[in-house]
PDB file of C-alpha atoms in Angstrom:
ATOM      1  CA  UNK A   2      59.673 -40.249  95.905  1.00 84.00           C
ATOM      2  CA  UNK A   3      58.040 -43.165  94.229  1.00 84.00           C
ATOM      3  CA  UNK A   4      59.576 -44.010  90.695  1.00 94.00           C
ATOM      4  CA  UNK A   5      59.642 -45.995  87.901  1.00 97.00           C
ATOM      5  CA  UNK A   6      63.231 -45.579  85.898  1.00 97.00           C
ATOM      6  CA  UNK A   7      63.675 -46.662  82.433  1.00 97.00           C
ATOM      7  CA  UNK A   8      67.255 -46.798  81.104  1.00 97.00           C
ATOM      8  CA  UNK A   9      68.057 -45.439  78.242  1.00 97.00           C
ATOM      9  CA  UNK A  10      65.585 -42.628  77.617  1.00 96.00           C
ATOM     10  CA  UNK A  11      67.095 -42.004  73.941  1.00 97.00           C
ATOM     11  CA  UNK A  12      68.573 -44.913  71.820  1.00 96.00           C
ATOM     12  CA  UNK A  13      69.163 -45.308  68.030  1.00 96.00           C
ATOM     13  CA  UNK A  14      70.742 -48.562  67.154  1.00 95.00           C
ATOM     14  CA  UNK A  15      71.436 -50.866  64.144  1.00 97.00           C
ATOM     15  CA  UNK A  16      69.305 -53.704  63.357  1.00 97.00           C
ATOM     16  CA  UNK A  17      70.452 -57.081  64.606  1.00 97.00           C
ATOM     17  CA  UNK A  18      72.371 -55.020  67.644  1.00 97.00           C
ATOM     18  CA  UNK A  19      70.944 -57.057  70.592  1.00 97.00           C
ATOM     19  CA  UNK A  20      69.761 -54.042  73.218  1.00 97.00           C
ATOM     20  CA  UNK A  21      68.332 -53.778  77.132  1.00 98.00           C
ATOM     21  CA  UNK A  22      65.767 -51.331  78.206  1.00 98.00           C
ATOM     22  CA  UNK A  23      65.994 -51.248  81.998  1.00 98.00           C
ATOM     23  CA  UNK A  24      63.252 -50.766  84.354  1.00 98.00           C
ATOM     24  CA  UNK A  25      63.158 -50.303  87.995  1.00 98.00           C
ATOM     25  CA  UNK A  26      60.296 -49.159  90.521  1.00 98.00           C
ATOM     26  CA  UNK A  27      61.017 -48.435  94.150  1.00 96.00           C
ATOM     27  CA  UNK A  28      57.449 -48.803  95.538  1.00 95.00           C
ATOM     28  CA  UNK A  29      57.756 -52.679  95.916  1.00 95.00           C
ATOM     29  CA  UNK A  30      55.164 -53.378  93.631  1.00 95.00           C
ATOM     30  CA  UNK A  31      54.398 -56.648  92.513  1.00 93.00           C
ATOM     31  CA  UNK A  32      53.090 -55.874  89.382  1.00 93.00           C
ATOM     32  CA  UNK A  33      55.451 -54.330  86.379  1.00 95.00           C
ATOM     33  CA  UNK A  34      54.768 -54.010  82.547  1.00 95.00           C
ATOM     34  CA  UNK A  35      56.088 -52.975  79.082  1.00 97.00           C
ATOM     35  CA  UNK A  36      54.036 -50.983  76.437  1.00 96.00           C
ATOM     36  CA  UNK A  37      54.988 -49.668  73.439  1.00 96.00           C
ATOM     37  CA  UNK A  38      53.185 -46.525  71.878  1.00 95.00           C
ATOM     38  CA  UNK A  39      52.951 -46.063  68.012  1.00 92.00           C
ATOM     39  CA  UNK A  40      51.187 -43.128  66.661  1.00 85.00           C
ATOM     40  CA  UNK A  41      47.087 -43.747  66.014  1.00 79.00           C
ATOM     41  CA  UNK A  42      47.709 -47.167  67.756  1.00 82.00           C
ATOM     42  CA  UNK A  43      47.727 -46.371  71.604  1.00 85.00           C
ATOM     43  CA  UNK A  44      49.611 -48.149  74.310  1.00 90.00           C
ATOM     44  CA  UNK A  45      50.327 -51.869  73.297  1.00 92.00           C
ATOM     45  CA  UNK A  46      51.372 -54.284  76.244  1.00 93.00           C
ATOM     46  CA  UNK A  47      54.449 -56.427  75.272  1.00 96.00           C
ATOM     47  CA  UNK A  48      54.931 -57.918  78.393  1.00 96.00           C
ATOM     48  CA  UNK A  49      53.865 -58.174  82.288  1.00 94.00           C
ATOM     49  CA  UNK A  50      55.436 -59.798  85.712  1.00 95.00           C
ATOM     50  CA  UNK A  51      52.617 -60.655  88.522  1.00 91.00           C
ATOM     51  CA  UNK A  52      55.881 -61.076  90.461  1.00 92.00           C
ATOM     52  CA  UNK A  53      59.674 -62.099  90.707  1.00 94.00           C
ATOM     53  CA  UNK A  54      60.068 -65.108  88.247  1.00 93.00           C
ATOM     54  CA  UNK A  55      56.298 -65.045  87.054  1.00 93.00           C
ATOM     55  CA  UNK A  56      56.279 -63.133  83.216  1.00 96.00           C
ATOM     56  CA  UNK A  57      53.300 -63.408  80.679  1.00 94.00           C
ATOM     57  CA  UNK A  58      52.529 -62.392  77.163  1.00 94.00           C
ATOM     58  CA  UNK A  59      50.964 -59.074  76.725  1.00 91.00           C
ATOM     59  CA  UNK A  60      49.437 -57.991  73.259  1.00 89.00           C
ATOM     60  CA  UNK A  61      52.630 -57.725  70.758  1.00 94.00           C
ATOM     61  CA  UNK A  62      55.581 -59.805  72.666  1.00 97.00           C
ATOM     62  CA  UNK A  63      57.178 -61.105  69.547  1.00 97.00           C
ATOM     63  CA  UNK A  64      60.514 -59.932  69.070  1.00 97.00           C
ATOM     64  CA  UNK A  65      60.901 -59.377  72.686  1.00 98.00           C
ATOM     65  CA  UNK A  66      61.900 -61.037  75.667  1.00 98.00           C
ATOM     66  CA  UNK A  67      61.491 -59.997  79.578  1.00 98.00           C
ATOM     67  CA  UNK A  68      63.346 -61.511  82.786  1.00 96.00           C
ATOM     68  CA  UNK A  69      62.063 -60.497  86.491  1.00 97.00           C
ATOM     69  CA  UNK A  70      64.293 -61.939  88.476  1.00 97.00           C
ATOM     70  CA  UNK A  71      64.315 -59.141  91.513  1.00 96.00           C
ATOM     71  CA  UNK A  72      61.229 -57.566  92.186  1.00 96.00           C
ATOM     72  CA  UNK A  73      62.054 -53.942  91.563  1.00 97.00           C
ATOM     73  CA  UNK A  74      63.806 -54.573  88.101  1.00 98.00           C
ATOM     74  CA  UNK A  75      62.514 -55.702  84.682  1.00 98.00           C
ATOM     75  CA  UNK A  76      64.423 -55.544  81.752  1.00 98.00           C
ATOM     76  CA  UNK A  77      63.009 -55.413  77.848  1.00 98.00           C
ATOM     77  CA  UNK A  78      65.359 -57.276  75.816  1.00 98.00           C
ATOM     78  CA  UNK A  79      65.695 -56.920  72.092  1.00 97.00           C
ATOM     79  CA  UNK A  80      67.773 -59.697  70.936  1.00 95.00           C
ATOM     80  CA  UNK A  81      67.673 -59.014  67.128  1.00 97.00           C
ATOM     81  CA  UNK A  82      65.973 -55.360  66.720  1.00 97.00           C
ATOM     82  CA  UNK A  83      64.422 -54.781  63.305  1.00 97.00           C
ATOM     83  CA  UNK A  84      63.171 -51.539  61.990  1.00 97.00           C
ATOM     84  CA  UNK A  85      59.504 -52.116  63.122  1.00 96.00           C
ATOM     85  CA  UNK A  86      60.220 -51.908  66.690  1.00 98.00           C
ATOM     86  CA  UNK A  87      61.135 -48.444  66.461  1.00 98.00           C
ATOM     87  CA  UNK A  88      58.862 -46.636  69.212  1.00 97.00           C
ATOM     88  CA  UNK A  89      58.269 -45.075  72.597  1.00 97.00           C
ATOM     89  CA  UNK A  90      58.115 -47.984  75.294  1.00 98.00           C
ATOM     90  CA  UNK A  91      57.210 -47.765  78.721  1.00 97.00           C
ATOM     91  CA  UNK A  92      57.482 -49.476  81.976  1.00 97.00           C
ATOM     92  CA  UNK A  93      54.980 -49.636  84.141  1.00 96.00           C
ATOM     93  CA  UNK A  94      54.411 -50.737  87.834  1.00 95.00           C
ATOM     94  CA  UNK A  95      51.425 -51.140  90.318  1.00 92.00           C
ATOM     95  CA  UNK A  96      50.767 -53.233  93.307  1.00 89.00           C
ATOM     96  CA  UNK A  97      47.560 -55.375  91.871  1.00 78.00           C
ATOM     97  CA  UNK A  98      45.819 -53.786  88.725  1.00 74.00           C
ATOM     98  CA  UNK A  99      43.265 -56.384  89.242  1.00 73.00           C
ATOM     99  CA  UNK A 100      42.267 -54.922  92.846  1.00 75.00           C
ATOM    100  CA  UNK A 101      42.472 -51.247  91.123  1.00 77.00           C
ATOM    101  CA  UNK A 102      45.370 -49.767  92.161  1.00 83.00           C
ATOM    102  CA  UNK A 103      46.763 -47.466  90.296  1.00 88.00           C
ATOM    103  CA  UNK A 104      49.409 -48.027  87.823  1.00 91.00           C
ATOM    104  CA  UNK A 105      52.602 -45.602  87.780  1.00 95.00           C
ATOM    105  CA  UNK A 106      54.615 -44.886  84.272  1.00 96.00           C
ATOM    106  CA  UNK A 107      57.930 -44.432  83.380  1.00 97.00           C
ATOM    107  CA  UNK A 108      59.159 -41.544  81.509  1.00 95.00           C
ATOM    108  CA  UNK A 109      59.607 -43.501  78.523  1.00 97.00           C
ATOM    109  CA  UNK A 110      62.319 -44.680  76.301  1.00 97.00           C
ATOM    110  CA  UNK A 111      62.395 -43.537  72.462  1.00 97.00           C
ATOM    111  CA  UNK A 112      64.287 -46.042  70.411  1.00 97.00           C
ATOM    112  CA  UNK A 113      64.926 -45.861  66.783  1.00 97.00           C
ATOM    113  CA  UNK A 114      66.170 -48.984  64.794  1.00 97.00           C
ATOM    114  CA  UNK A 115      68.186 -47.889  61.809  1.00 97.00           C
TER     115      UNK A 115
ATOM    116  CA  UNK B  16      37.520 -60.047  70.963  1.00 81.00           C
ATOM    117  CA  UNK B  17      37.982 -57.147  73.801  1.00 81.00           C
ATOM    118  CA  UNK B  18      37.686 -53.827  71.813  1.00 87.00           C
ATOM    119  CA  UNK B  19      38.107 -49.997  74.148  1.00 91.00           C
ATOM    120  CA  UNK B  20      36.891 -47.568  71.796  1.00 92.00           C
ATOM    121  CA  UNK B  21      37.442 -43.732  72.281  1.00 93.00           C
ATOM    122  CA  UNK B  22      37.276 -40.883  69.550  1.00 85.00           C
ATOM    123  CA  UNK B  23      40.583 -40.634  67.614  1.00 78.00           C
ATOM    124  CA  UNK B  24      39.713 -37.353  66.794  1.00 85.00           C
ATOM    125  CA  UNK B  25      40.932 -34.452  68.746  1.00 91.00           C
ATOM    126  CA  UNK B  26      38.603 -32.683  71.038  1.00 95.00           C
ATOM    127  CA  UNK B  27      39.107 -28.754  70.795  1.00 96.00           C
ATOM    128  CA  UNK B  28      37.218 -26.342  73.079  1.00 96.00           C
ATOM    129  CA  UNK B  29      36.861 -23.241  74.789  1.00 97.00           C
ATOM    130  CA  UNK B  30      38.624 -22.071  77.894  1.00 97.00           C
ATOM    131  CA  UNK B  31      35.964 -22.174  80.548  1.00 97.00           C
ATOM    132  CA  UNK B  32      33.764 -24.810  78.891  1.00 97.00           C
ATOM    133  CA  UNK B  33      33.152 -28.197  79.846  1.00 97.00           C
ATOM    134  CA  UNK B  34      34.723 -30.819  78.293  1.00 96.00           C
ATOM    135  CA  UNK B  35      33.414 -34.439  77.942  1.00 97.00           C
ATOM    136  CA  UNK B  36      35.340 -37.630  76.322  1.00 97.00           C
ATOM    137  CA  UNK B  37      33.835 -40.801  76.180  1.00 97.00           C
ATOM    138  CA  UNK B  38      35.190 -44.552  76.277  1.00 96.00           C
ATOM    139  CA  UNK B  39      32.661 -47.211  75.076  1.00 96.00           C
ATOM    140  CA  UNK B  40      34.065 -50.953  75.216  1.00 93.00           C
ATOM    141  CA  UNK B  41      32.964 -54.364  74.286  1.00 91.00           C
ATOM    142  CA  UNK B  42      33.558 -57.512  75.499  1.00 87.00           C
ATOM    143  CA  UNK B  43      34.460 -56.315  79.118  1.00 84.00           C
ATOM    144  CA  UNK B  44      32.704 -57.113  82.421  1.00 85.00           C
ATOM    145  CA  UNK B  45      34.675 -54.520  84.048  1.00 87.00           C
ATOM    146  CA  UNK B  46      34.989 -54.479  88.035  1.00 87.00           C
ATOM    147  CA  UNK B  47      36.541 -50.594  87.183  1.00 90.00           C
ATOM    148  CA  UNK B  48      37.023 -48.427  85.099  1.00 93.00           C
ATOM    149  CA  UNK B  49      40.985 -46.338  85.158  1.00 94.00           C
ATOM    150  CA  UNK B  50      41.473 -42.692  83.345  1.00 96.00           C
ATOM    151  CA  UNK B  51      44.615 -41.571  82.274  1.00 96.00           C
ATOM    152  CA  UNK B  52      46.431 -38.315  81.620  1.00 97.00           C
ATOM    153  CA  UNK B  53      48.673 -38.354  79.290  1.00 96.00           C
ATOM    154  CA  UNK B  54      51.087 -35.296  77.725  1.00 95.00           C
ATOM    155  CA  UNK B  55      53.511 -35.954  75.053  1.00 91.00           C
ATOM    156  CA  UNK B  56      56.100 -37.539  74.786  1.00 88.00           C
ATOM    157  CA  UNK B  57      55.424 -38.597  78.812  1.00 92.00           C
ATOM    158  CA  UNK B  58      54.339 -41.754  80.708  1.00 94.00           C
ATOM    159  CA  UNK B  59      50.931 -41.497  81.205  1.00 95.00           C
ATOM    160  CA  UNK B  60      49.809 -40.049  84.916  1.00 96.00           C
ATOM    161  CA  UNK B  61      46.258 -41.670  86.890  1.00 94.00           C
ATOM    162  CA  UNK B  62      43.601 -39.119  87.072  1.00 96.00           C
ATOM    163  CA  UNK B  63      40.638 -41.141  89.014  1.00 94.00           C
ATOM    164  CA  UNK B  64      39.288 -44.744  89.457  1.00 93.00           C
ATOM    165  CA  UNK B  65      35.406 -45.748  89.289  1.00 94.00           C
ATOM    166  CA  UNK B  66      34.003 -49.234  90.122  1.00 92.00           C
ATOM    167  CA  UNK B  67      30.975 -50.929  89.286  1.00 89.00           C
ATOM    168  CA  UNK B  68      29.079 -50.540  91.729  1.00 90.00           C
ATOM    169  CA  UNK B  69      29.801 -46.377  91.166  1.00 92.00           C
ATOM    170  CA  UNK B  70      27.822 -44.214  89.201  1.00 88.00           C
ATOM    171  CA  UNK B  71      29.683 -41.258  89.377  1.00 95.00           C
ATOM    172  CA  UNK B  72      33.117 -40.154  90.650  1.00 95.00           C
ATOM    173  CA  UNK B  73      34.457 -36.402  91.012  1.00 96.00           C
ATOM    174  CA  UNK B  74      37.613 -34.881  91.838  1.00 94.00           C
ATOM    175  CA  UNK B  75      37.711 -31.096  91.887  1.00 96.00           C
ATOM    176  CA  UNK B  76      36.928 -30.123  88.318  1.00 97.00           C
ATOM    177  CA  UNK B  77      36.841 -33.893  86.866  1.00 97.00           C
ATOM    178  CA  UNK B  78      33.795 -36.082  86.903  1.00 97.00           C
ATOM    179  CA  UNK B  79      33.499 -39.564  85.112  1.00 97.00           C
ATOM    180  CA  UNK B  80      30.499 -41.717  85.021  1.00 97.00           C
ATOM    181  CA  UNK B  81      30.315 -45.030  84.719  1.00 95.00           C
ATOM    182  CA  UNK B  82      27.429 -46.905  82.896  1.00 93.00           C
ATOM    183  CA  UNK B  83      27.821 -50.451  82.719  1.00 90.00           C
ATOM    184  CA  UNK B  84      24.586 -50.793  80.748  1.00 92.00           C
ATOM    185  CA  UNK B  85      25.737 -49.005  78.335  1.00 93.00           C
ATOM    186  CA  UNK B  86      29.105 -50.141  78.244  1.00 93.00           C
ATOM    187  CA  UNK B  87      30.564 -46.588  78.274  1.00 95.00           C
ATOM    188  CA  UNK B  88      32.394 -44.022  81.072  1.00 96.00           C
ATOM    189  CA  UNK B  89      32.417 -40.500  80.320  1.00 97.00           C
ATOM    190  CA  UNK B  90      35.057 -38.063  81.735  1.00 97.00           C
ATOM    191  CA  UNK B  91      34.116 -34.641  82.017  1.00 97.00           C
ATOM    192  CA  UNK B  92      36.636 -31.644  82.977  1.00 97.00           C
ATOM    193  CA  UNK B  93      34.575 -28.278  83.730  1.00 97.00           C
ATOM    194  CA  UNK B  94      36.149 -24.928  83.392  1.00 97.00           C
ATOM    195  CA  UNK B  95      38.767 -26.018  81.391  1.00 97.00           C
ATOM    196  CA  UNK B  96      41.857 -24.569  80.689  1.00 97.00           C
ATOM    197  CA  UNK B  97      44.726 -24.641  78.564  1.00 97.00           C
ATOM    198  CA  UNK B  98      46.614 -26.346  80.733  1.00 97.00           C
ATOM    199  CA  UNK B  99      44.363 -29.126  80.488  1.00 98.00           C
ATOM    200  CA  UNK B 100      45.089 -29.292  76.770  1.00 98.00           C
ATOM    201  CA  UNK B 101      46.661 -33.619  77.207  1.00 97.00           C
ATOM    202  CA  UNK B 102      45.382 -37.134  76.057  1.00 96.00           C
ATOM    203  CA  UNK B 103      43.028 -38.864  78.026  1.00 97.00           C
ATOM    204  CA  UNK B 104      42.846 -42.544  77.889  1.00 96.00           C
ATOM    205  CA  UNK B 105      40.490 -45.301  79.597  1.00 95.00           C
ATOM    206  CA  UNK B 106      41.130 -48.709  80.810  1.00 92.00           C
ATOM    207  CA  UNK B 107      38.709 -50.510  82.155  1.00 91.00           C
ATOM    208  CA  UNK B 108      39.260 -53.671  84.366  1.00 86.00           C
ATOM    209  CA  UNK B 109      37.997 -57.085  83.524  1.00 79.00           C
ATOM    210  CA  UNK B 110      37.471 -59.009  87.562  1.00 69.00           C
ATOM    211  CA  UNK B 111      40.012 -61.045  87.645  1.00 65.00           C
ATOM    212  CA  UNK B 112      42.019 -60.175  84.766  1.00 67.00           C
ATOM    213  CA  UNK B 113      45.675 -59.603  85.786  1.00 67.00           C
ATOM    214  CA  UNK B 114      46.892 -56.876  82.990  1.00 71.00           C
ATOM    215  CA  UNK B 115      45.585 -53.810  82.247  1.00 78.00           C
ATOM    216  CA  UNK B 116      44.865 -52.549  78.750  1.00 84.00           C
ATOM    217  CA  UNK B 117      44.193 -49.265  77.598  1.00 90.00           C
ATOM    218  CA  UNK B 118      42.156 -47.392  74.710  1.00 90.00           C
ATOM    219  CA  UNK B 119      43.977 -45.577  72.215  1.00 90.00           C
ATOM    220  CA  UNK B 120      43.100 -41.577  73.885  1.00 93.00           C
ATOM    221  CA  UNK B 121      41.064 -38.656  72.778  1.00 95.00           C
ATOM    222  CA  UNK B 122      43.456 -35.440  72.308  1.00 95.00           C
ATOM    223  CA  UNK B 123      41.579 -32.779  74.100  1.00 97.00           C
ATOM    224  CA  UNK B 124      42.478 -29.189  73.076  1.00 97.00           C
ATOM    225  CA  UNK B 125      41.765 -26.144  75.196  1.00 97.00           C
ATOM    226  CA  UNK B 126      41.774 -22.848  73.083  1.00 96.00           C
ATOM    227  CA  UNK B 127      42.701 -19.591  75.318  1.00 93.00           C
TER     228      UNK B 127
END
């Protein structure tokens, strides 16, 4: 069954306590993203991978780093969470978005910053 | 700068009417157009693509137009029902643009 897993689904955490968000597809996709959804502000891209080794900057990467070193995993690291990145993030995966193929969506992961 | 606007306000209806949500953007050539179900508290789930060069797209009881004059897609769902009570969001696809960036949803409501 195609998948995209995020790791932990549930997290609250202290500020300053560096975390990892997993993500990992098993479609081979080339493509995978973060997002983070806030109420009345959508889905926010903090980060995309084209492919293995290749990141770039979404919309709100600061505070945030990614690594894509395989191509089915890529990991959301919070090296010093604050309060402010409390939210619902998502990973995403698709083949190409630029050819239109479709994207496929984690379950989310809720994390609360204390 | 790039702006994907759809109405923040919640859409409530009927059971059995149609519904129809609408995504207007500026500052987008966009080689497609991407809709979005979304439920909450869930990643969101792909509904139906339309390119360019389409006018209109349907799949069973969904129908989105595309009008690239206009600037706008419309996604209609006919006979609704309850269960189709979700978010909906757009994202339309710049060519050659290599991330994908979505509006903010219209709640759609569907009243037994």
């Amino acid at each position: 069954e195609a998948q995209v897993t995020q790791n932990p689904r549930y997290l609250i955490t202290v500020t300053g306590k560096k975390l990892t968000v997993t993500c990992s597809q098993n479609m081979n996709h080339e493509y995978m993203s973060w997002y983070r959804q806030d109420p009345g502000l959508g889905l926010r891209q903090i980060y995309y991978s084209m492919n293995v080794e290749v990141t770039d900057k979404g919309d709100v990467p600061e505070g945030y780093k990614v690594s894509r070193k395989e191509k089915r995993n890529f990991p959301l690291i919070l090296e010093s969470p604050s309060p402010n990145q409390t939210s619902l993030y998502f990973c995403a995966s698709s083949l190409s978005p630029g050819a239109g193929n479709t994207i496929y969506f984690g379950e989310g992961s809720w994390l609360t910053v204390v | 700068s790039q702006k994907i606007e759809q109405n923040s306000e919640a859409l409530n209806i009927q059971e059995g009417k149609t519904a129809t949500l609408t995504c207007n953007y500026t500052n987008y050539s966009p080689a497609y157009l991407q809709w979005y179900r979304q439920d909450p508290g869930r990643g969101p789930v792909f509904l139906l693509l339309i390119r360019e060069n389409e006018k209109e797209k349907r799949k069973e009881r969904l129908k989105v137009t595309f009008d690239t004059t206009l600037k706008q897609s419309l996604f209609h769902i006919t006979a609704s029902q309850p269960a189709d009570s979700a978010t909906y969001l757009c994202a339309p696809m710049d060519t050659g643009r290599r991330a994908l960036t979505f509006g903010s949803g219209t709640r759609l409501q569907v009243q037994p």
